[in-house]
Amino acid sequence: MYSLAGYGHMIEDRVRMDAYARAIRKTVRPGSVVLEIGTGPGIFAVLACQLGARRVYAIEADPIIQVARDVAAANGCADRIEFIEDLSTRVTLPVQADVIVSDLRGVLPFFQSHLLSIADARHRFLAPGGTLIPKRDAVWAAVVEAPEQYARFVDPWEKNVLGQDLRPARQLAVNDSQKARFTSQQLLTSSQLWATLEYATIDSPNHRGSLNFSAQHAGIGHGIVVWFETCLADGIGFSNAPGAPEAIYGSTFLPWLEPVSLAEGQNLRVDLEATLVENDYLWRWTTRIASTNGSGPGLCFEQSQLAGAVISLAKLGQSASDCVPQLSEDGRVNRRALELMDGKNSLEKIARQLAPEFPQRFQRWQQALSYVAKLSGENT
Ligand SMILES: C[S@@+](CC[C@H](N)C(=O)[O-])C[C@H]1O[C@@H](n2cnc3c(N)ncnc32)[C@H](O)[C@@H]1O
């Protein structure tokens, strides 16, 4: 969920906006039917209208859609845009779209359910011969020398002012990723293509692949940087490569367990895997660094965000198949409140009934009202 300021930053990003605007101008024709998935404040939907689209379906799950409605009205195109407040995967449309526009990525296209949402929209909403914007994303990786970016992972645990041994936490910290920015001078190897996401055919949200690198010059390797380059429409796109004009996305840094001194020509192999688990990606990266003379065993770092997860053993036990769960007071309140949401009772009536049934929880019915209003927003 983004703040209004967050959407503002996306719109201010000239690299992204100019490329999207060019792709939409090239693709949308007078009379087109356009679908925008995740319209945010509605900029691309309005642009499609201004280009003569006959009908624009603008889907957005976030309350920002209200701003998009007002933006459409302010630009005189409210009558041609149908705003749908929901996830695209739960929506049906009366007609198919000639053009589907979206930017559902985070730092990378491997972000939440982006890839599944595009695949779903393509199957259900794209007219035969229709166009997807973006058309394709290519995901690249390189080994990077990045002392400052690495320090953000380890400094809190290595430079402890009380002199305590915080290695258990450091071990977790280096099994996670962070958004970071790098210069092209920080790359120790050439860039290797790891994934090509062809939106016209993609169906799986997961990807795994191996990368073979050779250090182009000596340096200290701190991990892997991963970024994407997009083709929005033929000949129109942009890159987030280190050194490219700065766009809002940045790149993902996967640190190594330790910094490693690399000699020119030293070979490395990285097995990289992104797996969607519920609505988040789990990254695994295994790095094998050959010894300098090629004879010794070299180094191997096996890392994953699973190994970096801060897990409560008590919570883990609650997910075991032999756990016999019992509702907490919160659970009992929820169950009762949901029972009362039967299509007949107003929120006030539900709150007035709930409060005396759970006096420890709600001293006044008004407290129960804000509680049931939130619960109703999530479940009805
Ligand atoms: C990165 S923002 C882009 C907003 C706007 N299209 C733009 O480019 O300025 C992505 C938006 O997509 C929405 N979103 C993501 N997946 C969605 C889906 N499957 N259905 C509807 N909205 C979705 C998010 O809530 C968010 O507002």
Tab-separated table of C-alpha atoms and ligand atoms in Angstrom:
chain	number	residue	atom	x	y	z
A	1	MET	CA	0.000	0.000	0.000
A	2	TYR	CA	1.467	3.322	-1.086
A	3	SER	CA	0.897	6.767	0.437
A	4	LEU	CA	-0.259	9.673	-1.727
A	5	ALA	CA	3.323	10.956	-1.553
A	6	GLY	CA	4.504	7.539	-2.797
A	7	TYR	CA	2.231	7.829	-5.865
A	8	GLY	CA	3.526	11.388	-6.297
A	9	HIS	CA	7.125	10.091	-6.449
A	10	MET	CA	6.124	7.603	-9.159
A	11	ILE	CA	4.617	10.398	-11.231
A	12	GLU	CA	7.672	12.600	-10.737
A	13	ASP	CA	9.941	9.873	-12.095
A	14	ARG	CA	10.611	11.181	-15.611
A	15	VAL	CA	12.400	8.027	-16.765
A	16	ARG	CA	9.325	5.917	-16.019
A	17	MET	CA	6.674	8.474	-16.972
A	18	ASP	CA	8.209	9.523	-20.283
A	19	ALA	CA	8.641	5.927	-21.402
A	20	TYR	CA	5.106	4.898	-20.363
A	21	ALA	CA	3.589	7.992	-21.978
A	22	ARG	CA	5.454	7.255	-25.235
A	23	ALA	CA	4.356	3.614	-25.194
A	24	ILE	CA	0.716	4.531	-24.507
A	25	ARG	CA	0.762	7.220	-27.245
A	26	LYS	CA	2.198	4.703	-29.695
A	27	THR	CA	-0.354	2.014	-28.847
A	28	VAL	CA	-3.727	3.562	-27.954
A	29	ARG	CA	-5.828	4.544	-30.995
A	30	PRO	CA	-9.086	6.501	-31.225
A	31	GLY	CA	-11.803	3.959	-30.426
A	32	SER	CA	-9.517	1.605	-28.432
A	33	VAL	CA	-10.748	-0.213	-25.361
A	34	VAL	CA	-8.059	0.115	-22.689
A	35	LEU	CA	-7.630	-1.632	-19.357
A	36	GLU	CA	-5.297	-0.277	-16.715
A	37	ILE	CA	-4.497	-2.670	-13.891
A	38	GLY	CA	-3.525	-0.759	-10.752
A	39	THR	CA	-4.461	2.709	-11.948
A	40	GLY	CA	-3.250	4.488	-8.775
A	41	PRO	CA	-4.166	8.180	-9.220
A	42	GLY	CA	-5.385	7.441	-12.759
A	43	ILE	CA	-2.748	9.211	-14.881
A	44	PHE	CA	-2.415	6.550	-17.575
A	45	ALA	CA	-6.183	5.966	-17.715
A	46	VAL	CA	-6.731	9.688	-18.327
A	47	LEU	CA	-3.966	9.745	-20.951
A	48	ALA	CA	-5.656	6.841	-22.769
A	49	CYS	CA	-8.915	8.849	-22.811
A	50	GLN	CA	-7.115	11.920	-24.096
A	51	LEU	CA	-5.775	9.782	-26.943
A	52	GLY	CA	-9.339	8.921	-27.945
A	53	ALA	CA	-9.956	5.599	-26.181
A	54	ARG	CA	-13.623	4.693	-26.458
A	55	ARG	CA	-13.707	3.024	-23.055
A	56	VAL	CA	-11.137	2.730	-20.280
A	57	TYR	CA	-11.460	0.255	-17.423
A	58	ALA	CA	-9.310	1.419	-14.519
A	59	ILE	CA	-8.945	-1.209	-11.815
A	60	GLU	CA	-7.376	-0.389	-8.462
A	61	ALA	CA	-7.619	-2.174	-5.132
A	62	ASP	CA	-6.326	0.752	-3.057
A	63	PRO	CA	-8.464	3.714	-1.858
A	64	ILE	CA	-6.285	5.935	-4.106
A	65	ILE	CA	-8.935	5.075	-6.737
A	66	GLN	CA	-11.054	7.861	-5.263
A	67	VAL	CA	-8.319	10.339	-6.247
A	68	ALA	CA	-8.272	8.780	-9.724
A	69	ARG	CA	-12.029	9.374	-10.059
A	70	ASP	CA	-11.551	13.034	-9.148
A	71	VAL	CA	-8.577	13.356	-11.530
A	72	ALA	CA	-10.694	11.881	-14.340
A	73	ALA	CA	-13.511	14.354	-13.586
A	74	ALA	CA	-11.053	17.280	-13.472
A	75	ASN	CA	-9.863	16.280	-16.951
A	76	GLY	CA	-13.321	15.837	-18.447
A	77	CYS	CA	-13.089	12.095	-19.010
A	78	ALA	CA	-15.089	10.671	-16.115
A	79	ASP	CA	-17.789	9.479	-18.537
A	80	ARG	CA	-15.377	7.269	-20.495
A	81	ILE	CA	-13.478	5.699	-17.593
A	82	GLU	CA	-15.075	2.988	-15.528
A	83	PHE	CA	-13.294	2.741	-12.186
A	84	ILE	CA	-13.432	-0.622	-10.483
A	85	GLU	CA	-12.293	-0.780	-6.870
A	86	ASP	CA	-10.987	-4.324	-6.512
A	87	LEU	CA	-8.159	-6.656	-7.408
A	88	SER	CA	-8.094	-7.344	-11.144
A	89	THR	CA	-8.123	-11.092	-10.446
A	90	ARG	CA	-11.583	-10.761	-8.856
A	91	VAL	CA	-13.135	-8.618	-11.591
A	92	THR	CA	-15.037	-9.470	-14.769
A	93	LEU	CA	-15.339	-7.051	-17.717
A	94	PRO	CA	-18.156	-6.794	-20.272
A	95	VAL	CA	-15.725	-6.502	-23.227
A	96	GLN	CA	-12.115	-7.387	-23.934
A	97	ALA	CA	-9.401	-4.759	-24.097
A	98	ASP	CA	-7.253	-3.804	-27.089
A	99	VAL	CA	-4.563	-2.517	-24.733
A	100	ILE	CA	-3.681	-3.523	-21.164
A	101	VAL	CA	-1.389	-1.104	-19.311
A	102	SER	CA	0.166	-1.783	-15.937
A	103	ASP	CA	3.089	-1.062	-13.704
A	104	LEU	CA	2.689	-3.498	-10.831
A	105	ARG	CA	6.385	-3.943	-10.139
A	106	GLY	CA	8.310	-3.182	-6.987
A	107	VAL	CA	12.084	-2.872	-7.199
A	108	LEU	CA	11.854	-5.861	-9.552
A	109	PRO	CA	9.030	-7.399	-11.589
A	110	PHE	CA	9.170	-10.271	-9.060
A	111	PHE	CA	6.871	-8.385	-6.718
A	112	GLN	CA	3.794	-9.616	-4.877
A	113	SER	CA	1.299	-11.152	-7.334
A	114	HIS	CA	2.325	-8.939	-10.275
A	115	LEU	CA	3.197	-11.767	-12.655
A	116	LEU	CA	0.066	-13.773	-11.824
A	117	SER	CA	-2.132	-10.684	-12.226
A	118	ILE	CA	-0.707	-9.989	-15.690
A	119	ALA	CA	-1.123	-13.618	-16.740
A	120	ASP	CA	-4.714	-13.624	-15.474
A	121	ALA	CA	-5.535	-10.336	-17.243
A	122	ARG	CA	-4.004	-11.569	-20.488
A	123	HIS	CA	-6.058	-14.781	-20.424
A	124	ARG	CA	-9.380	-13.156	-19.490
A	125	PHE	CA	-9.299	-9.568	-20.728
A	126	LEU	CA	-6.976	-9.172	-23.717
A	127	ALA	CA	-8.698	-9.144	-27.112
A	128	PRO	CA	-7.090	-11.320	-29.818
A	129	GLY	CA	-4.199	-9.330	-31.286
A	130	GLY	CA	-4.273	-6.925	-28.324
A	131	THR	CA	-1.210	-5.262	-26.815
A	132	LEU	CA	0.338	-5.480	-23.370
A	133	ILE	CA	2.316	-2.561	-21.913
A	134	PRO	CA	4.909	-3.551	-20.712
A	135	LYS	CA	5.716	-6.102	-23.391
A	136	ARG	CA	8.748	-7.660	-21.725
A	137	ASP	CA	11.054	-7.247	-18.711
A	138	ALA	CA	14.617	-8.570	-18.700
A	139	VAL	CA	16.223	-9.196	-15.315
A	140	TRP	CA	19.990	-8.828	-15.033
A	141	ALA	CA	22.591	-9.510	-12.363
A	142	ALA	CA	26.253	-8.772	-11.641
A	143	VAL	CA	28.733	-9.120	-8.792
A	144	VAL	CA	29.287	-5.851	-7.025
A	145	GLU	CA	31.845	-4.146	-4.779
A	146	ALA	CA	29.656	-2.320	-2.301
A	147	PRO	CA	31.159	-1.619	1.126
A	148	GLU	CA	28.588	1.050	2.023
A	149	GLN	CA	25.570	-0.966	0.900
A	150	TYR	CA	26.979	-4.049	2.697
A	151	ALA	CA	27.547	-2.039	5.887
A	152	ARG	CA	23.813	-1.342	6.066
A	153	PHE	CA	23.253	-5.073	6.621
A	154	VAL	CA	26.059	-5.787	9.068
A	155	ASP	CA	27.050	-2.586	10.896
A	156	PRO	CA	24.246	-2.694	13.497
A	157	TRP	CA	25.411	-6.183	14.521
A	158	GLU	CA	29.175	-5.764	14.134
A	159	LYS	CA	29.589	-2.292	15.631
A	160	ASN	CA	27.659	-2.868	18.810
A	161	VAL	CA	28.479	-0.128	21.329
A	162	LEU	CA	28.026	-2.514	24.280
A	163	GLY	CA	30.670	-4.871	22.896
A	164	GLN	CA	28.269	-7.842	22.795
A	165	ASP	CA	28.552	-10.750	20.387
A	166	LEU	CA	25.653	-10.211	17.955
A	167	ARG	CA	26.722	-12.761	15.339
A	168	PRO	CA	23.371	-14.656	15.465
A	169	ALA	CA	21.616	-11.499	14.286
A	170	ARG	CA	24.324	-10.726	11.718
A	171	GLN	CA	23.799	-14.190	10.222
A	172	LEU	CA	20.086	-13.436	9.746
A	173	ALA	CA	20.784	-9.956	8.380
A	174	VAL	CA	22.962	-11.175	5.498
A	175	ASN	CA	20.269	-13.611	4.426
A	176	ASP	CA	17.995	-10.834	3.294
A	177	SER	CA	17.789	-8.412	0.390
A	178	GLN	CA	17.592	-4.625	0.308
A	179	LYS	CA	16.806	-2.018	-2.302
A	180	ALA	CA	20.064	-0.224	-3.159
A	181	ARG	CA	21.652	1.901	-5.851
A	182	PHE	CA	25.062	1.321	-7.408
A	183	THR	CA	27.303	3.021	-9.917
A	184	SER	CA	28.582	1.134	-12.963
A	185	GLN	CA	32.116	1.422	-11.487
A	186	GLN	CA	31.016	-0.839	-8.621
A	187	LEU	CA	30.412	-3.823	-10.929
A	188	LEU	CA	33.211	-6.391	-10.711
A	189	THR	CA	31.840	-8.605	-13.488
A	190	SER	CA	29.927	-8.096	-16.704
A	191	SER	CA	26.130	-8.172	-16.399
A	192	GLN	CA	24.408	-11.499	-17.046
A	193	LEU	CA	20.814	-11.971	-18.146
A	194	TRP	CA	18.997	-14.070	-15.536
A	195	ALA	CA	15.343	-13.947	-16.682
A	196	THR	CA	13.265	-12.703	-19.591
A	197	LEU	CA	9.635	-12.142	-18.692
A	198	GLU	CA	7.585	-12.186	-21.885
A	199	TYR	CA	4.228	-10.904	-20.762
A	200	ALA	CA	2.530	-12.328	-23.882
A	201	THR	CA	3.251	-15.851	-22.665
A	202	ILE	CA	4.226	-15.788	-18.985
A	203	ASP	CA	2.224	-18.026	-16.654
A	204	SER	CA	4.532	-18.981	-13.776
A	205	PRO	CA	5.419	-16.372	-11.131
A	206	ASN	CA	8.642	-18.221	-10.221
A	207	HIS	CA	12.057	-18.315	-11.812
A	208	ARG	CA	15.376	-20.033	-11.208
A	209	GLY	CA	18.577	-19.894	-13.189
A	210	SER	CA	22.347	-20.120	-12.958
A	211	LEU	CA	24.758	-17.328	-13.738
A	212	ASN	CA	28.430	-17.697	-14.545
A	213	PHE	CA	30.613	-14.700	-13.849
A	214	SER	CA	34.283	-13.899	-14.222
A	215	ALA	CA	35.798	-10.971	-12.314
A	216	GLN	CA	36.793	-8.301	-14.846
A	217	HIS	CA	39.232	-6.755	-12.384
A	218	ALA	CA	40.434	-7.385	-8.839
A	219	GLY	CA	38.279	-6.074	-5.998
A	220	ILE	CA	36.252	-6.978	-2.911
A	221	GLY	CA	32.968	-8.644	-3.825
A	222	HIS	CA	30.099	-7.982	-1.424
A	223	GLY	CA	27.249	-9.742	-3.213
A	224	ILE	CA	24.949	-9.698	-6.216
A	225	VAL	CA	22.992	-6.795	-7.635
A	226	VAL	CA	19.806	-7.589	-9.575
A	227	TRP	CA	17.853	-5.086	-11.698
A	228	PHE	CA	15.404	-5.010	-14.596
A	229	GLU	CA	15.284	-3.442	-18.000
A	230	THR	CA	11.890	-3.039	-19.617
A	231	CYS	CA	10.560	-3.022	-23.150
A	232	LEU	CA	7.192	-1.255	-22.833
A	233	ALA	CA	6.506	-1.314	-26.583
A	234	ASP	CA	8.766	-1.978	-29.560
A	235	GLY	CA	11.682	0.473	-29.304
A	236	ILE	CA	10.423	2.070	-26.062
A	237	GLY	CA	11.728	1.219	-22.610
A	238	PHE	CA	14.274	2.008	-19.949
A	239	SER	CA	16.883	0.311	-17.821
A	240	ASN	CA	17.576	0.351	-14.100
A	241	ALA	CA	21.158	-0.856	-14.585
A	242	PRO	CA	23.788	0.627	-12.271
A	243	GLY	CA	24.818	3.882	-13.911
A	244	ALA	CA	21.598	4.320	-15.946
A	245	PRO	CA	19.524	7.495	-15.387
A	246	GLU	CA	17.935	7.064	-11.968
A	247	ALA	CA	14.371	5.729	-11.939
A	248	ILE	CA	12.209	5.062	-8.906
A	249	TYR	CA	12.782	1.278	-8.911
A	250	GLY	CA	16.528	1.031	-8.041
A	251	SER	CA	17.958	-2.475	-7.763
A	252	THR	CA	17.982	-5.400	-5.339
A	253	PHE	CA	21.154	-6.199	-3.425
A	254	LEU	CA	21.709	-9.784	-2.255
A	255	PRO	CA	24.712	-9.671	0.079
A	256	TRP	CA	27.185	-12.510	0.614
A	257	LEU	CA	27.853	-14.042	4.027
A	258	GLU	CA	31.264	-12.325	3.983
A	259	PRO	CA	33.036	-9.889	1.641
A	260	VAL	CA	35.421	-11.833	-0.637
A	261	SER	CA	38.644	-10.638	-2.218
A	262	LEU	CA	38.416	-11.486	-5.937
A	263	ALA	CA	41.309	-11.630	-8.402
A	264	GLU	CA	40.951	-10.608	-12.027
A	265	GLY	CA	39.617	-13.561	-14.029
A	266	GLN	CA	38.356	-15.453	-10.953
A	267	ASN	CA	35.229	-17.478	-11.767
A	268	LEU	CA	31.987	-17.498	-9.836
A	269	ARG	CA	28.693	-19.290	-10.276
A	270	VAL	CA	25.449	-18.041	-8.746
A	271	ASP	CA	22.271	-20.122	-8.603
A	272	LEU	CA	19.448	-17.658	-8.136
A	273	GLU	CA	15.827	-18.507	-7.421
A	274	ALA	CA	12.708	-16.385	-6.802
A	275	THR	CA	9.633	-18.204	-5.502
A	276	LEU	CA	6.283	-16.610	-4.751
A	277	VAL	CA	5.053	-17.656	-1.306
A	278	GLU	CA	1.568	-16.306	-0.624
A	279	ASN	CA	2.000	-12.675	-1.698
A	280	ASP	CA	5.770	-12.264	-1.213
A	281	TYR	CA	8.880	-13.488	-2.959
A	282	LEU	CA	11.370	-15.761	-1.277
A	283	TRP	CA	14.869	-15.385	-2.725
A	284	ARG	CA	17.595	-18.046	-2.630
A	285	TRP	CA	21.102	-17.370	-3.851
A	286	THR	CA	23.944	-19.873	-3.759
A	287	THR	CA	27.361	-18.520	-4.742
A	288	ARG	CA	30.310	-20.759	-5.609
A	289	ILE	CA	33.603	-18.914	-5.911
A	290	ALA	CA	36.441	-20.875	-7.504
A	291	SER	CA	39.815	-20.683	-5.774
A	292	THR	CA	42.255	-18.303	-7.459
A	293	ASN	CA	44.490	-21.037	-8.897
A	294	GLY	CA	41.529	-23.315	-9.656
A	295	SER	CA	42.870	-26.179	-7.500
A	296	GLY	CA	41.395	-25.683	-3.992
A	297	PRO	CA	37.737	-26.095	-2.987
A	298	GLY	CA	36.940	-22.383	-3.194
A	299	LEU	CA	34.044	-20.848	-1.293
A	300	CYS	CA	30.340	-21.631	-1.237
A	301	PHE	CA	27.653	-19.397	0.304
A	302	GLU	CA	24.168	-20.901	0.446
A	303	GLN	CA	21.742	-18.155	1.322
A	304	SER	CA	18.003	-17.596	1.378
A	305	GLN	CA	15.474	-15.297	2.937
A	306	LEU	CA	14.171	-18.370	4.742
A	307	ALA	CA	17.488	-18.506	6.606
A	308	GLY	CA	17.090	-14.774	7.325
A	309	ALA	CA	13.549	-14.996	8.657
A	310	VAL	CA	13.021	-14.025	12.268
A	311	ILE	CA	10.754	-16.860	13.368
A	312	SER	CA	8.974	-17.295	16.669
A	313	LEU	CA	9.014	-20.967	17.681
A	314	ALA	CA	5.647	-20.466	19.385
A	315	LYS	CA	4.104	-19.096	16.163
A	316	LEU	CA	5.711	-21.887	14.140
A	317	GLY	CA	4.101	-24.444	16.463
A	318	GLN	CA	0.704	-22.885	15.723
A	319	SER	CA	1.078	-23.854	12.049
A	320	ALA	CA	1.956	-27.496	12.719
A	321	SER	CA	-0.578	-29.970	11.348
A	322	ASP	CA	-1.037	-31.591	14.789
A	323	CYS	CA	-1.746	-28.273	16.531
A	324	VAL	CA	-5.282	-28.199	18.032
A	325	PRO	CA	-6.219	-24.511	17.842
A	326	GLN	CA	-8.571	-22.759	20.210
A	327	LEU	CA	-10.037	-19.330	19.526
A	328	SER	CA	-8.538	-16.421	21.479
A	329	GLU	CA	-10.779	-13.601	22.735
A	330	ASP	CA	-10.005	-11.706	19.501
A	331	GLY	CA	-11.103	-14.765	17.554
A	332	ARG	CA	-14.374	-14.980	19.528
A	333	VAL	CA	-15.074	-11.271	18.971
A	334	ASN	CA	-14.408	-11.666	15.250
A	335	ARG	CA	-16.588	-14.770	14.966
A	336	ARG	CA	-19.506	-13.051	16.695
A	337	ALA	CA	-19.128	-9.823	14.718
A	338	LEU	CA	-18.961	-11.692	11.411
A	339	GLU	CA	-22.058	-13.712	12.354
A	340	LEU	CA	-23.909	-10.441	12.910
A	341	MET	CA	-22.919	-9.177	9.432
A	342	ASP	CA	-25.818	-11.023	7.841
A	343	GLY	CA	-26.970	-8.317	5.442
A	344	LYS	CA	-29.634	-7.096	7.861
A	345	ASN	CA	-27.797	-5.332	10.707
A	346	SER	CA	-26.166	-1.886	10.427
A	347	LEU	CA	-22.658	-1.456	11.813
A	348	GLU	CA	-24.114	0.552	14.705
A	349	LYS	CA	-26.550	-2.248	15.548
A	350	ILE	CA	-23.729	-4.811	15.427
A	351	ALA	CA	-21.507	-2.621	17.629
A	352	ARG	CA	-24.288	-2.048	20.168
A	353	GLN	CA	-24.891	-5.810	20.383
A	354	LEU	CA	-21.190	-6.740	20.499
A	355	ALA	CA	-20.055	-4.296	23.199
A	356	PRO	CA	-22.104	-5.756	26.118
A	357	GLU	CA	-21.197	-9.305	25.056
A	358	PHE	CA	-17.465	-8.462	25.338
A	359	PRO	CA	-17.322	-5.839	28.134
A	360	GLN	CA	-13.607	-6.466	28.833
A	361	ARG	CA	-12.863	-5.636	25.255
A	362	PHE	CA	-15.185	-2.661	24.638
A	363	GLN	CA	-16.079	-0.219	27.372
A	364	ARG	CA	-18.417	1.666	25.047
A	365	TRP	CA	-20.315	0.650	21.913
A	366	GLN	CA	-18.480	3.384	19.955
A	367	GLN	CA	-15.210	1.463	20.465
A	368	ALA	CA	-16.876	-1.618	19.035
A	369	LEU	CA	-18.105	0.470	16.077
A	370	SER	CA	-14.623	1.337	14.788
A	371	TYR	CA	-13.615	-2.301	15.308
A	372	VAL	CA	-16.533	-3.750	13.328
A	373	ALA	CA	-16.209	-1.075	10.616
A	374	LYS	CA	-12.627	-2.238	9.989
A	375	LEU	CA	-13.637	-5.900	10.110
A	376	SER	CA	-16.480	-5.228	7.689
A	377	GLY	CA	-14.069	-3.461	5.284
A	378	GLU	CA	-11.876	-6.549	5.261
A	379	ASN	CA	-14.580	-9.191	4.997
A	380	THR	CA	-17.631	-7.896	3.143
B	1	LIG	C1	3.268	0.973	-8.835
B	1	LIG	S1	1.631	1.500	-8.630
B	1	LIG	C2	1.309	2.235	-10.206
B	1	LIG	C3	0.181	3.268	-10.189
B	1	LIG	C4	-0.100	3.900	-11.549
B	1	LIG	N1	-0.532	2.920	-12.533
B	1	LIG	C5	1.130	4.616	-12.085
B	1	LIG	O1	1.830	3.993	-12.886
B	1	LIG	O2	1.383	5.741	-11.703
B	1	LIG	C6	0.782	-0.051	-8.732
B	1	LIG	C7	-0.673	0.012	-8.308
B	1	LIG	O3	-1.290	-1.193	-8.670
B	1	LIG	C8	-2.198	-1.592	-7.656
B	1	LIG	N2	-2.364	-3.035	-7.874
B	1	LIG	C9	-1.409	-3.995	-7.826
B	1	LIG	N3	-1.916	-5.172	-8.225
B	1	LIG	C10	-3.217	-4.955	-8.524
B	1	LIG	C11	-4.259	-5.785	-9.006
B	1	LIG	N4	-4.054	-7.076	-9.282
B	1	LIG	N5	-5.494	-5.241	-9.176
B	1	LIG	C12	-5.723	-3.933	-8.918
B	1	LIG	N6	-4.758	-3.091	-8.477
B	1	LIG	C13	-3.520	-3.602	-8.293
B	1	LIG	C14	-1.535	-1.150	-6.368
B	1	LIG	O4	-2.497	-0.942	-5.356
B	1	LIG	C15	-0.898	0.165	-6.814
B	1	LIG	O5	-1.775	1.228	-6.613
